[in-house]
Structure formats: C-alpha cells, structure tokens
Amino acid sequence: MAIVVGPAAGFAALAAAGALDPVPLLDRPIAAGLETAGLLCLGFVWVRPGDRRTRRSALLLALGVAAAVGVLALALRATGTVTDAYPPSFAVWIGAAFAAIAGCPPALGRRAGRGDGRGDGRGAGRGGARWRRAAAVAAVPLTAVGALMLIDQEYGIWPTAGDMLGHDGTLRGADARRALDGDPAARSPVGGTLMMLDAPATVSHFPHRPGAVYLPPAYYGPHRADLPVLVMLVGTPGTPINWLKAGGGEATDDAYAAAHGGEAPVLVVADQNGSATGDTECVDGPRGNAETYLATDVPAFITGTLGLRHDASRWGIVGFSEGGTCALDLVLGHPGVYRHAVDLGGDARPNLGSPEHSLVALYGGRAAAPAAHDPALLLAHHTYPGITLWFAAGQDDPRCAEVSRQLAALATRAGIPTHQFIGAGGHNWQFASAALRGLLAPLSAQMGLPGPSPTA
C-alpha cells in the first residue's frame, strides 16, 4: 500500500502546487514511450513461460478487460457522451490501463517464491517476485498517463497538464471585475487579459456554465466601444475555455494585437450546451433556450457589461464542431445581430442523429422548426446582404470536409462572400487552432481592423 499511495500522494501534491503545469500533453513520442513502457511492465508480470496458473490468470484478465472496455464504449455511445467515431487503438490504450489496474492487487499479493523459481532457487524466486511487484505498480501510472496523452492527442483538448488541471491563468471573481474596470494591477502586464465572466440568461433563462472573455490591450484605450467582437462556441464534449487554450484563441488574438498596435477582436466564449456533454445545437427546445441566450442575452452582456457598441457588421461567431453548426445557423437566423460566421467542422444542419429523433429531442416536436434552422433552405429562400461566411474542415475529416464544400457552394450560389478551405489535421483542436491562426487576420479585416484582404 505504501508503495502505491506514497508516490501517488506526492504526484497529487506536485499537481496541486502547479509544478506539473508546463508538462506538454500533446507530445506523441513521450506518450508512446510511456504506453510502451507500461505494456512491457505488464508483459513482465503476466508472461511467464511454464507457469500454467499465471497464463490462465492472464487470459481471464484479458477477457475481463475486453468486456470492461466494450461496456464503456457502449455506455459512452448510449448516453450520448461520445457520439463520434474514435480509433480502434483507443480500446488497446484504455484496455492496457484497465489491465494494469486490475492486475496490480494480485501481483502485490503473490507470496515471494511461489511460482517464481524452481528447485532450490528460492532466493532468486523472492527477487523475481519483488521485481514483478515493482513492475505491476509501475504499469498503472505508465499505462494510465500514456493512454490519457494518446487520447488527448486525438482531440487536442489539453495542450498542457495545467490546462487539464484548470490552472489556466484566467482571472476570476473580484480580480476579473477589477481588470474589467481597468485596474492596472489586475490586468495582464503583457498582451491581453483573459477572465471568466458570465453572460446572465436574463431573457432565455438558459442553464449554462460561466463563459470567458479575452480583452485585447486596445480595450483599455479610447476606442474600446468600437472594437469588433467574436463570439466563440466549442463543440460537445467540451468546455468554454477550450477555445482560448486548446483552440489557441488567446495566443492568436494576442499575436494579432501585438502586430496591430494592441487592436484585435474581443473574444467572448459563451456556453451553449449547459454541460461538458450537453448538446443543444443552439436551438430553443426541450434542452433549453440556447438560441435566445446567444441571440439576445449574450449581445446584451457584450454591450452592457463589456461596454461595446453593437454593430452587426463588426460582430461574428466562430464555432468548432457542433459550435460550427451553431455559428452558421445563428448568423443566417439572426443577421441583425451577427454578420460573420466561421464554421469549422460543423454539420449540414442542427441534428442529434435521425430526423425523427432530432425533431423531438431538439424541437419538442414542432414540425416547422427544422426547416427554419436548415442552412440549405435558408440560403435558397432568403438574401443576406452584408453577411460573410467561412467554412473549413480538416483533411483527415472527410465527412465534415464534404459538408464544408457543399455549404460553401450553396452560400456562393446565394451571392454571399464565401471562403472555404481544407486545413491540416482531423476533427480536433489542432485543426481548429491552425484554422483560426490562418483566418483571423483576413476576418478582422472584414470586421474593420487592419489586415490582409480575404481571398476565396
């Protein structure tokens, strides 16, 4: 017990103190090395030539782990926690971690010399048992951390350990209020200021998580009110801060501001889902009035609390995955509020699977509601002066890439200035962050800030 609890407690103390915050979680060689080391430790514990009992135990363990992984995958899909396809390698990585956890107690409980030596080699048997105990203990953190990193690299959710632990440097509470009021001691001394600020659901009464705001240096200058605004929407599963950290929103806006005298869009990250695994598709329905929240309450927060002037030509929405679906739908549905939509890896229309299920789960059975939120129909039957649209998907995300091409073609046919590209990566934050870096300057130019002219 001491062997397991002691290092775990020390590791937890280091994590709580922030000592592990800079540790990169998107380093694939490190992750693969940890996972390989863990598998080697498992092999040392369970692969024992000539030991029939150990072979039988290892087989039972493998079958049990496979069953546990299968049940977990089914549960994630049945509950809607993870609906996208994920690589089969996930089963191997998670299975290795389960095997290490399940195999540790039997290995630690095995008596020295039992099955570890032959003849009078009892001393060697005791030594082998000690090494196997050590390998069993080491396999647990090695496989667990390796699996976490490898899965994280698939989606890019946490670039560093600090991001995973919530040590993101975001101002909260009274500190955020002082920074908002311009207190130099509370603001970031270099670059913009990142803070947790909540847009209250005064009209919509939508149950949501607190959002975040990034204020560029020019926010504290004389032209604050005229700065453009980008509302940022994450997908599901996800948390609002993902856009500013994993999505590179803070760093990208900071870099733009540094090159343009402190001027950059104000980034407002709003929560449209209510939980990490919620999915409203940004419509009003049984899951809450998410559309009213984003079209009415969030703009009121931007003009009231942040003191920015509403100018639809200088306001836009950037969304990734489900957030991309939302961005397009909200701009087409509310062009008097927002006029620039960036759809990164979104769907063709709001949906939760089949049309029948979506009608009930999203719209409460209102028959006319799906058509009123279908971009293809909206683009075919309405005109949108002053609107600009951006569509992008990762080259390793063929389904969303095809949706992106189709929507871009419909928008172009409707006479809307449209920009479409395929970026590096898949349906992950690595793609989204790279896309934002590439389009922020031309998008800012569309919203009235200095920058290169956008090209289709």
Short mmCIF file of C-alpha atoms in Angstrom, two decimals:
data_model
loop_
_atom_site.label_atom_id
_atom_site.label_comp_id
_atom_site.label_asym_id
_atom_site.label_seq_id
_atom_site.Cartn_x
_atom_site.Cartn_y
_atom_site.Cartn_z
CA MET A 1 0.00 0.00 0.00
CA ALA A 2 2.82 2.39 0.88
CA ILE A 3 4.46 1.70 -2.49
CA VAL A 4 1.28 2.80 -4.29
CA VAL A 5 -0.05 5.55 -2.02
CA GLY A 6 3.26 7.32 -1.36
CA PRO A 7 4.16 8.20 -4.97
CA ALA A 8 0.50 8.92 -5.80
CA ALA A 9 0.25 11.41 -2.92
CA GLY A 10 3.48 13.09 -3.94
CA PHE A 11 2.32 13.33 -7.55
CA ALA A 12 -1.00 14.85 -6.45
CA ALA A 13 0.79 17.41 -4.28
CA LEU A 14 3.01 18.48 -7.18
CA ALA A 15 -0.02 18.77 -9.46
CA ALA A 16 -1.96 20.87 -6.93
CA ALA A 17 1.02 23.19 -6.46
CA GLY A 18 1.26 23.79 -10.21
CA ALA A 19 4.70 22.20 -10.58
CA LEU A 20 3.40 19.99 -13.40
CA ASP A 21 1.58 22.76 -15.30
CA PRO A 22 4.18 23.14 -18.10
CA VAL A 23 4.23 19.40 -18.88
CA PRO A 24 3.17 19.01 -22.54
CA LEU A 25 0.38 16.51 -23.14
CA LEU A 26 0.46 16.63 -26.94
CA ASP A 27 3.95 15.17 -27.32
CA ARG A 28 3.32 11.93 -29.19
CA PRO A 29 6.78 10.33 -28.70
CA ILE A 30 6.55 10.81 -24.92
CA ALA A 31 3.03 9.34 -24.84
CA ALA A 32 4.03 6.36 -26.96
CA GLY A 33 7.10 5.81 -24.78
CA LEU A 34 5.02 5.78 -21.59
CA GLU A 35 2.49 3.39 -23.08
CA THR A 36 5.21 1.09 -24.39
CA ALA A 37 6.96 1.04 -21.02
CA GLY A 38 3.66 0.21 -19.35
CA LEU A 39 2.99 -2.66 -21.75
CA LEU A 40 6.48 -4.03 -21.14
CA CYS A 41 5.83 -3.95 -17.39
CA LEU A 42 2.55 -5.78 -17.92
CA GLY A 43 4.33 -8.36 -20.03
CA PHE A 44 6.96 -8.91 -17.35
CA VAL A 45 4.21 -9.51 -14.76
CA TRP A 46 1.94 -11.78 -16.79
CA VAL A 47 4.01 -13.52 -19.48
CA ARG A 48 5.60 -16.37 -17.52
CA PRO A 49 6.70 -19.41 -19.59
CA GLY A 50 5.93 -22.69 -17.87
CA ASP A 51 3.60 -21.14 -15.27
CA ARG A 52 0.18 -22.53 -16.18
CA ARG A 53 -1.66 -20.72 -13.35
CA THR A 54 -0.29 -17.31 -14.39
CA ARG A 55 -1.19 -17.95 -18.05
CA ARG A 56 -4.73 -18.84 -17.02
CA SER A 57 -4.99 -15.71 -14.84
CA ALA A 58 -3.63 -13.55 -17.67
CA LEU A 59 -6.23 -14.97 -20.08
CA LEU A 60 -9.06 -14.29 -17.63
CA LEU A 61 -7.72 -10.79 -17.05
CA ALA A 62 -7.58 -10.11 -20.80
CA LEU A 63 -11.16 -11.30 -21.30
CA GLY A 64 -12.38 -9.22 -18.35
CA VAL A 65 -10.60 -6.10 -19.58
CA ALA A 66 -12.01 -6.56 -23.10
CA ALA A 67 -15.50 -6.84 -21.66
CA ALA A 68 -14.99 -3.73 -19.49
CA VAL A 69 -13.72 -1.69 -22.44
CA GLY A 70 -16.66 -2.83 -24.59
CA VAL A 71 -19.18 -1.90 -21.91
CA LEU A 72 -17.52 1.52 -21.50
CA ALA A 73 -17.66 2.19 -25.26
CA LEU A 74 -21.34 1.19 -25.41
CA ALA A 75 -22.16 3.34 -22.39
CA LEU A 76 -20.47 6.41 -23.90
CA ARG A 77 -22.42 6.00 -27.11
CA ALA A 78 -25.76 5.08 -25.49
CA THR A 79 -25.66 8.10 -23.16
CA GLY A 80 -24.61 10.44 -25.96
CA THR A 81 -21.39 11.34 -24.14
CA VAL A 82 -19.30 10.45 -27.22
CA THR A 83 -21.17 10.01 -30.48
CA ASP A 84 -18.31 10.50 -32.96
CA ALA A 85 -16.29 7.53 -34.13
CA TYR A 86 -12.97 7.03 -32.40
CA PRO A 87 -9.91 4.99 -33.42
CA PRO A 88 -9.85 1.28 -32.51
CA SER A 89 -6.49 1.95 -30.85
CA PHE A 90 -8.43 3.64 -28.03
CA ALA A 91 -9.58 0.18 -26.94
CA VAL A 92 -5.97 -1.00 -26.73
CA TRP A 93 -4.77 2.02 -24.76
CA ILE A 94 -7.67 2.02 -22.32
CA GLY A 95 -7.54 -1.76 -22.09
CA ALA A 96 -3.88 -1.60 -21.10
CA ALA A 97 -4.68 0.84 -18.29
CA PHE A 98 -7.56 -1.35 -17.07
CA ALA A 99 -5.32 -4.42 -17.19
CA ALA A 100 -2.64 -2.67 -15.14
CA ILE A 101 -5.15 -1.56 -12.50
CA ALA A 102 -6.85 -4.97 -12.33
CA GLY A 103 -3.58 -6.87 -12.30
CA CYS A 104 -1.83 -4.84 -9.62
CA PRO A 105 -3.54 -6.33 -6.49
CA PRO A 106 -2.93 -9.99 -7.43
CA ALA A 107 0.70 -9.26 -8.28
CA LEU A 108 1.25 -7.44 -4.98
CA GLY A 109 -0.47 -10.22 -3.04
CA ARG A 110 1.56 -13.08 -4.54
CA ARG A 111 3.96 -14.61 -1.99
CA ALA A 112 7.64 -14.47 -2.77
CA GLY A 113 8.95 -17.74 -4.20
CA ARG A 114 5.53 -19.02 -5.25
CA GLY A 115 5.80 -19.93 -8.90
CA ASP A 116 8.87 -17.68 -9.27
CA GLY A 117 11.65 -20.19 -9.09
CA ARG A 118 12.41 -23.87 -9.42
CA GLY A 119 14.26 -26.33 -7.27
CA ASP A 120 16.23 -24.63 -4.52
CA GLY A 121 16.34 -21.20 -6.23
CA ARG A 122 14.09 -19.75 -3.54
CA GLY A 123 16.22 -16.62 -3.18
CA ALA A 124 16.02 -15.93 -6.87
CA GLY A 125 12.26 -16.51 -6.66
CA ARG A 126 11.93 -13.89 -3.96
CA GLY A 127 13.95 -11.46 -6.05
CA GLY A 128 11.77 -12.14 -9.10
CA ALA A 129 8.63 -11.55 -7.07
CA ARG A 130 9.93 -8.19 -5.88
CA TRP A 131 10.68 -7.11 -9.45
CA ARG A 132 7.24 -8.24 -10.58
CA ARG A 133 5.59 -6.26 -7.79
CA ALA A 134 7.55 -3.20 -8.83
CA ALA A 135 6.59 -3.73 -12.48
CA ALA A 136 2.92 -4.16 -11.54
CA VAL A 137 2.95 -0.88 -9.61
CA ALA A 138 4.81 0.99 -12.37
CA ALA A 139 2.43 -0.30 -15.07
CA VAL A 140 -0.52 1.55 -13.52
CA PRO A 141 0.70 5.17 -13.94
CA LEU A 142 2.62 4.39 -17.13
CA THR A 143 -0.39 2.95 -18.98
CA ALA A 144 -2.88 5.41 -17.46
CA VAL A 145 -0.87 8.52 -18.28
CA GLY A 146 0.13 7.13 -21.68
CA ALA A 147 -3.48 6.35 -22.58
CA LEU A 148 -4.60 9.81 -21.41
CA MET A 149 -1.97 11.53 -23.53
CA LEU A 150 -2.60 9.44 -26.64
CA ILE A 151 -6.35 10.04 -26.46
CA ASP A 152 -5.79 13.74 -25.74
CA GLN A 153 -3.64 13.96 -28.87
CA GLU A 154 -6.54 12.68 -30.93
CA TYR A 155 -8.65 15.69 -29.93
CA GLY A 156 -6.11 18.21 -28.62
CA ILE A 157 -8.29 19.22 -25.66
CA TRP A 158 -5.48 19.83 -23.13
CA PRO A 159 -2.18 21.13 -24.54
CA THR A 160 -0.51 21.03 -21.11
CA ALA A 161 -1.09 19.46 -17.70
CA GLY A 162 -2.01 22.91 -16.40
CA ASP A 163 -4.88 23.12 -18.88
CA MET A 164 -6.18 19.74 -17.74
CA LEU A 165 -5.95 20.76 -14.07
CA GLY A 166 -7.70 24.09 -14.65
CA HIS A 167 -4.55 26.13 -13.93
CA ASP A 168 -5.16 28.38 -16.94
CA GLY A 169 -4.27 31.78 -15.51
CA THR A 170 -7.80 33.06 -16.03
CA LEU A 171 -8.88 35.93 -13.78
CA ARG A 172 -11.96 35.15 -11.72
CA GLY A 173 -14.34 36.87 -9.34
CA ALA A 174 -13.18 40.18 -7.89
CA ASP A 175 -9.91 40.05 -9.85
CA ALA A 176 -11.84 39.81 -13.11
CA ARG A 177 -14.04 42.73 -12.12
CA ARG A 178 -11.04 44.90 -11.30
CA ALA A 179 -9.43 44.03 -14.62
CA LEU A 180 -12.65 44.82 -16.45
CA ASP A 181 -12.72 48.22 -14.75
CA GLY A 182 -9.18 48.91 -15.94
CA ASP A 183 -7.21 48.39 -12.72
CA PRO A 184 -3.59 48.18 -13.97
CA ALA A 185 -2.66 45.87 -11.08
CA ALA A 186 -5.28 43.32 -12.15
CA ARG A 187 -4.67 43.41 -15.89
CA SER A 188 -2.13 41.32 -17.73
CA PRO A 189 1.15 43.31 -17.91
CA VAL A 190 1.85 41.93 -21.40
CA GLY A 191 -0.75 41.36 -24.09
CA GLY A 192 -4.46 41.00 -23.49
CA THR A 193 -6.38 39.95 -20.40
CA LEU A 194 -8.25 36.66 -20.01
CA MET A 195 -11.07 36.43 -17.47
CA MET A 196 -14.06 34.33 -16.52
CA LEU A 197 -17.19 36.45 -16.96
CA ASP A 198 -20.75 35.22 -17.14
CA ALA A 199 -23.38 36.45 -19.58
CA PRO A 200 -26.56 36.17 -17.48
CA ALA A 201 -29.55 34.40 -19.04
CA THR A 202 -31.92 37.26 -18.24
CA VAL A 203 -34.36 36.61 -21.09
CA SER A 204 -33.73 32.99 -22.03
CA HIS A 205 -33.28 31.55 -18.51
CA PHE A 206 -30.93 29.08 -20.17
CA PRO A 207 -28.93 27.00 -17.63
CA HIS A 208 -25.33 27.47 -18.69
CA ARG A 209 -21.76 27.36 -17.46
CA PRO A 210 -19.75 30.56 -16.98
CA GLY A 211 -18.02 31.73 -20.12
CA ALA A 212 -14.74 33.54 -20.67
CA VAL A 213 -13.66 36.82 -22.23
CA TYR A 214 -10.37 37.85 -23.80
CA LEU A 215 -9.81 41.62 -23.89
CA PRO A 216 -7.03 42.92 -26.19
CA PRO A 217 -4.86 45.82 -24.97
CA ALA A 218 -6.85 48.34 -27.05
CA TYR A 219 -9.89 47.58 -24.86
CA TYR A 220 -8.37 49.94 -22.30
CA GLY A 221 -7.89 52.72 -24.83
CA PRO A 222 -10.18 55.48 -26.09
CA HIS A 223 -11.74 53.39 -28.88
CA ARG A 224 -12.93 50.48 -26.74
CA ALA A 225 -16.57 50.73 -27.82
CA ASP A 226 -15.77 50.21 -31.50
CA LEU A 227 -13.70 47.04 -31.20
CA PRO A 228 -15.10 44.09 -33.18
CA VAL A 229 -16.45 41.04 -31.36
CA LEU A 230 -16.11 37.33 -32.00
CA VAL A 231 -18.37 35.00 -30.03
CA MET A 232 -16.62 31.63 -29.72
CA LEU A 233 -18.56 28.36 -29.45
CA VAL A 234 -17.00 24.98 -28.61
CA GLY A 235 -18.46 21.63 -29.57
CA THR A 236 -19.56 18.71 -27.46
CA PRO A 237 -17.95 17.30 -25.44
CA GLY A 238 -16.13 20.46 -24.46
CA THR A 239 -15.81 23.36 -22.05
CA PRO A 240 -15.82 27.08 -22.89
CA ILE A 241 -12.15 27.64 -22.07
CA ASN A 242 -11.17 25.09 -24.75
CA TRP A 243 -11.43 27.76 -27.44
CA LEU A 244 -8.98 30.08 -25.74
CA LYS A 245 -6.48 27.40 -24.72
CA ALA A 246 -6.70 24.27 -26.90
CA GLY A 247 -8.08 26.34 -29.77
CA GLY A 248 -5.33 28.94 -29.42
CA GLY A 249 -7.78 31.84 -29.21
CA GLU A 250 -5.81 33.72 -26.58
CA ALA A 251 -2.42 33.26 -28.25
CA THR A 252 -3.76 34.00 -31.75
CA ASP A 253 -5.58 37.18 -30.71
CA ASP A 254 -2.55 38.25 -28.68
CA ALA A 255 -0.27 37.84 -31.70
CA TYR A 256 -2.65 39.83 -33.91
CA ALA A 257 -2.89 42.61 -31.31
CA ALA A 258 0.90 42.77 -30.97
CA ALA A 259 1.18 43.34 -34.72
CA HIS A 260 -1.60 45.94 -34.86
CA GLY A 261 -0.97 48.40 -32.05
CA GLY A 262 -2.98 46.46 -29.47
CA GLU A 263 -6.12 46.28 -31.58
CA ALA A 264 -7.79 42.90 -32.04
CA PRO A 265 -11.28 41.43 -31.77
CA VAL A 266 -12.73 40.96 -28.31
CA LEU A 267 -13.26 37.23 -27.83
CA VAL A 268 -16.39 36.18 -25.92
CA VAL A 269 -16.65 32.47 -25.23
CA ALA A 270 -20.24 31.53 -24.40
CA ASP A 271 -21.63 28.19 -23.27
CA GLN A 272 -24.44 26.91 -25.47
CA ASN A 273 -24.73 23.41 -24.01
CA GLY A 274 -25.04 23.67 -20.23
CA SER A 275 -22.61 20.82 -19.53
CA ALA A 276 -19.49 19.19 -20.96
CA THR A 277 -21.56 16.54 -22.74
CA GLY A 278 -24.75 18.54 -23.39
CA ASP A 279 -25.80 19.27 -26.98
CA THR A 280 -28.44 21.90 -27.71
CA GLU A 281 -27.36 22.59 -31.32
CA CYS A 282 -28.07 26.22 -30.34
CA VAL A 283 -31.83 26.00 -30.83
CA ASP A 284 -34.68 26.68 -28.42
CA GLY A 285 -36.34 23.47 -27.32
CA PRO A 286 -36.54 20.83 -24.61
CA ARG A 287 -32.84 21.22 -23.87
CA GLY A 288 -33.21 24.91 -23.08
CA ASN A 289 -33.46 28.22 -24.88
CA ALA A 290 -29.91 28.22 -26.19
CA GLU A 291 -30.76 30.22 -29.31
CA THR A 292 -32.38 33.02 -27.33
CA TYR A 293 -29.43 33.02 -24.95
CA LEU A 294 -26.94 33.53 -27.80
CA ALA A 295 -29.06 35.90 -29.87
CA THR A 296 -30.39 38.07 -27.02
CA ASP A 297 -28.66 37.58 -23.66
CA VAL A 298 -25.07 37.35 -24.86
CA PRO A 299 -25.34 40.51 -27.03
CA ALA A 300 -26.86 42.35 -24.06
CA PHE A 301 -23.89 41.27 -21.96
CA ILE A 302 -21.44 42.46 -24.63
CA THR A 303 -23.00 45.89 -24.91
CA GLY A 304 -23.91 46.30 -21.24
CA THR A 305 -21.17 44.68 -19.16
CA LEU A 306 -18.33 44.98 -21.68
CA GLY A 307 -19.43 48.38 -22.95
CA LEU A 308 -19.02 47.56 -26.65
CA ARG A 309 -21.19 49.18 -29.31
CA HIS A 310 -23.41 46.79 -31.22
CA ASP A 311 -22.59 46.85 -34.90
CA ALA A 312 -23.62 43.66 -36.69
CA SER A 313 -21.05 44.33 -39.43
CA ARG A 314 -18.31 44.05 -36.78
CA TRP A 315 -19.72 41.10 -34.85
CA GLY A 316 -19.21 37.45 -35.76
CA ILE A 317 -19.35 33.89 -34.44
CA VAL A 318 -16.57 31.29 -34.65
CA GLY A 319 -17.55 27.71 -33.88
CA PHE A 320 -15.89 24.32 -33.94
CA SER A 321 -17.76 21.03 -34.49
CA GLU A 322 -21.27 21.48 -33.05
CA GLY A 323 -20.22 25.10 -32.43
CA GLY A 324 -19.59 25.45 -36.17
CA THR A 325 -23.11 24.25 -36.94
CA CYS A 326 -24.33 26.84 -34.46
CA ALA A 327 -22.23 29.66 -35.92
CA LEU A 328 -23.73 29.29 -39.40
CA ASP A 329 -27.28 28.78 -38.16
CA LEU A 330 -27.18 31.77 -35.80
CA VAL A 331 -25.80 34.17 -38.39
CA LEU A 332 -28.36 33.09 -41.00
CA GLY A 333 -31.13 33.20 -38.41
CA HIS A 334 -30.09 36.50 -36.79
CA PRO A 335 -28.26 38.63 -39.38
CA GLY A 336 -29.23 41.75 -37.48
CA VAL A 337 -27.06 40.59 -34.58
CA TYR A 338 -24.11 38.82 -36.20
CA ARG A 339 -22.88 39.03 -39.79
CA HIS A 340 -19.77 36.85 -39.91
CA ALA A 341 -19.82 33.09 -39.40
CA VAL A 342 -16.83 30.77 -39.20
CA ASP A 343 -17.95 27.15 -39.40
CA LEU A 344 -15.08 24.78 -38.56
CA GLY A 345 -16.07 21.14 -38.95
CA GLY A 346 -19.79 21.69 -38.45
CA ASP A 347 -22.71 19.60 -39.69
CA ALA A 348 -25.05 20.42 -42.56
CA ARG A 349 -27.80 21.36 -40.10
CA PRO A 350 -28.63 21.08 -36.39
CA ASN A 351 -29.28 17.45 -35.58
CA LEU A 352 -28.97 14.74 -32.96
CA GLY A 353 -28.91 11.82 -35.35
CA SER A 354 -32.04 10.82 -37.23
CA PRO A 355 -34.57 13.48 -38.32
CA GLU A 356 -37.24 11.79 -36.20
CA HIS A 357 -35.15 11.89 -33.03
CA SER A 358 -33.93 15.42 -33.72
CA LEU A 359 -37.49 16.69 -34.21
CA VAL A 360 -38.47 15.51 -30.74
CA ALA A 361 -35.22 15.98 -28.79
CA LEU A 362 -34.24 19.35 -30.26
CA TYR A 363 -37.50 21.00 -31.24
CA GLY A 364 -40.08 19.37 -28.98
CA GLY A 365 -41.98 18.05 -31.99
CA ARG A 366 -42.54 21.48 -33.61
CA ALA A 367 -42.87 20.42 -37.25
CA ALA A 368 -41.83 23.74 -38.81
CA ALA A 369 -38.74 24.24 -36.63
CA PRO A 370 -36.23 22.04 -38.51
CA ALA A 371 -36.82 23.88 -41.81
CA ALA A 372 -36.36 27.23 -40.05
CA HIS A 373 -32.88 26.09 -38.96
CA ASP A 374 -31.75 24.32 -42.13
CA PRO A 375 -28.97 26.38 -43.79
CA ALA A 376 -29.64 24.89 -47.23
CA LEU A 377 -33.26 26.09 -47.12
CA LEU A 378 -32.39 29.45 -45.59
CA LEU A 379 -29.76 30.12 -48.25
CA ALA A 380 -32.18 29.13 -51.01
CA HIS A 381 -35.06 31.34 -49.88
CA HIS A 382 -33.50 34.41 -48.25
CA THR A 383 -30.99 37.11 -49.11
CA TYR A 384 -28.23 38.12 -46.75
CA PRO A 385 -26.64 41.49 -47.57
CA GLY A 386 -23.50 42.18 -45.59
CA ILE A 387 -23.00 38.56 -44.49
CA THR A 388 -19.66 36.78 -44.92
CA LEU A 389 -19.17 33.05 -44.36
CA TRP A 390 -16.12 30.88 -43.72
CA PHE A 391 -16.12 27.10 -44.00
CA ALA A 392 -13.26 24.77 -43.17
CA ALA A 393 -12.58 21.19 -42.14
CA GLY A 394 -9.52 19.03 -41.55
CA GLN A 395 -8.10 16.95 -44.38
CA ASP A 396 -8.40 13.87 -42.15
CA ASP A 397 -12.08 14.58 -41.54
CA PRO A 398 -13.62 13.65 -44.93
CA ARG A 399 -17.26 13.76 -43.80
CA CYS A 400 -17.04 17.33 -42.49
CA ALA A 401 -14.83 18.35 -45.42
CA GLU A 402 -17.60 17.30 -47.82
CA VAL A 403 -20.22 19.13 -45.75
CA SER A 404 -17.98 22.21 -45.79
CA ARG A 405 -17.70 22.11 -49.59
CA GLN A 406 -21.44 21.68 -50.05
CA LEU A 407 -22.34 24.56 -47.73
CA ALA A 408 -19.74 26.83 -49.32
CA ALA A 409 -21.21 26.10 -52.75
CA LEU A 410 -24.74 26.91 -51.54
CA ALA A 411 -23.55 30.15 -49.95
CA THR A 412 -21.69 31.20 -53.08
CA ARG A 413 -24.78 30.44 -55.17
CA ALA A 414 -26.75 32.71 -52.83
CA GLY A 415 -24.35 35.57 -53.60
CA ILE A 416 -22.67 35.63 -50.18
CA PRO A 417 -18.91 36.34 -49.98
CA THR A 418 -17.69 32.86 -49.02
CA HIS A 419 -14.31 31.42 -48.09
CA GLN A 420 -13.70 27.68 -47.93
CA PHE A 421 -10.55 25.68 -47.28
CA ILE A 422 -9.33 22.30 -46.09
CA GLY A 423 -6.81 22.52 -43.27
CA ALA A 424 -4.28 20.13 -41.79
CA GLY A 425 -5.46 17.64 -39.17
CA GLY A 426 -8.73 15.96 -38.38
CA HIS A 427 -11.77 16.74 -36.28
CA ASN A 428 -9.72 18.08 -33.40
CA TRP A 429 -8.46 21.23 -31.71
CA GLN A 430 -5.17 21.03 -33.58
CA PHE A 431 -7.10 21.69 -36.78
CA ALA A 432 -9.30 24.38 -35.20
CA SER A 433 -6.37 26.30 -33.73
CA ALA A 434 -4.44 26.22 -37.01
CA ALA A 435 -7.53 27.37 -38.90
CA LEU A 436 -8.04 30.29 -36.51
CA ARG A 437 -4.42 31.36 -36.90
CA GLY A 438 -4.81 31.39 -40.66
CA LEU A 439 -8.10 33.24 -40.89
CA LEU A 440 -8.06 35.76 -38.01
CA ALA A 441 -6.23 38.47 -39.97
CA PRO A 442 -8.50 38.44 -43.06
CA LEU A 443 -11.59 38.01 -40.89
CA SER A 444 -10.50 41.00 -38.78
CA ALA A 445 -10.14 43.00 -41.99
CA GLN A 446 -13.73 42.13 -42.87
CA MET A 447 -14.75 43.49 -39.46
CA GLY A 448 -12.92 46.79 -39.92
CA LEU A 449 -9.50 46.16 -38.40
CA PRO A 450 -6.20 46.34 -40.31
CA GLY A 451 -5.28 43.14 -42.10
CA PRO A 452 -4.91 41.48 -45.49
CA SER A 453 -7.91 41.30 -47.74
CA PRO A 454 -9.56 37.85 -47.59
CA THR A 455 -9.42 35.64 -50.64
CA ALA A 456 -11.96 32.96 -51.52
#
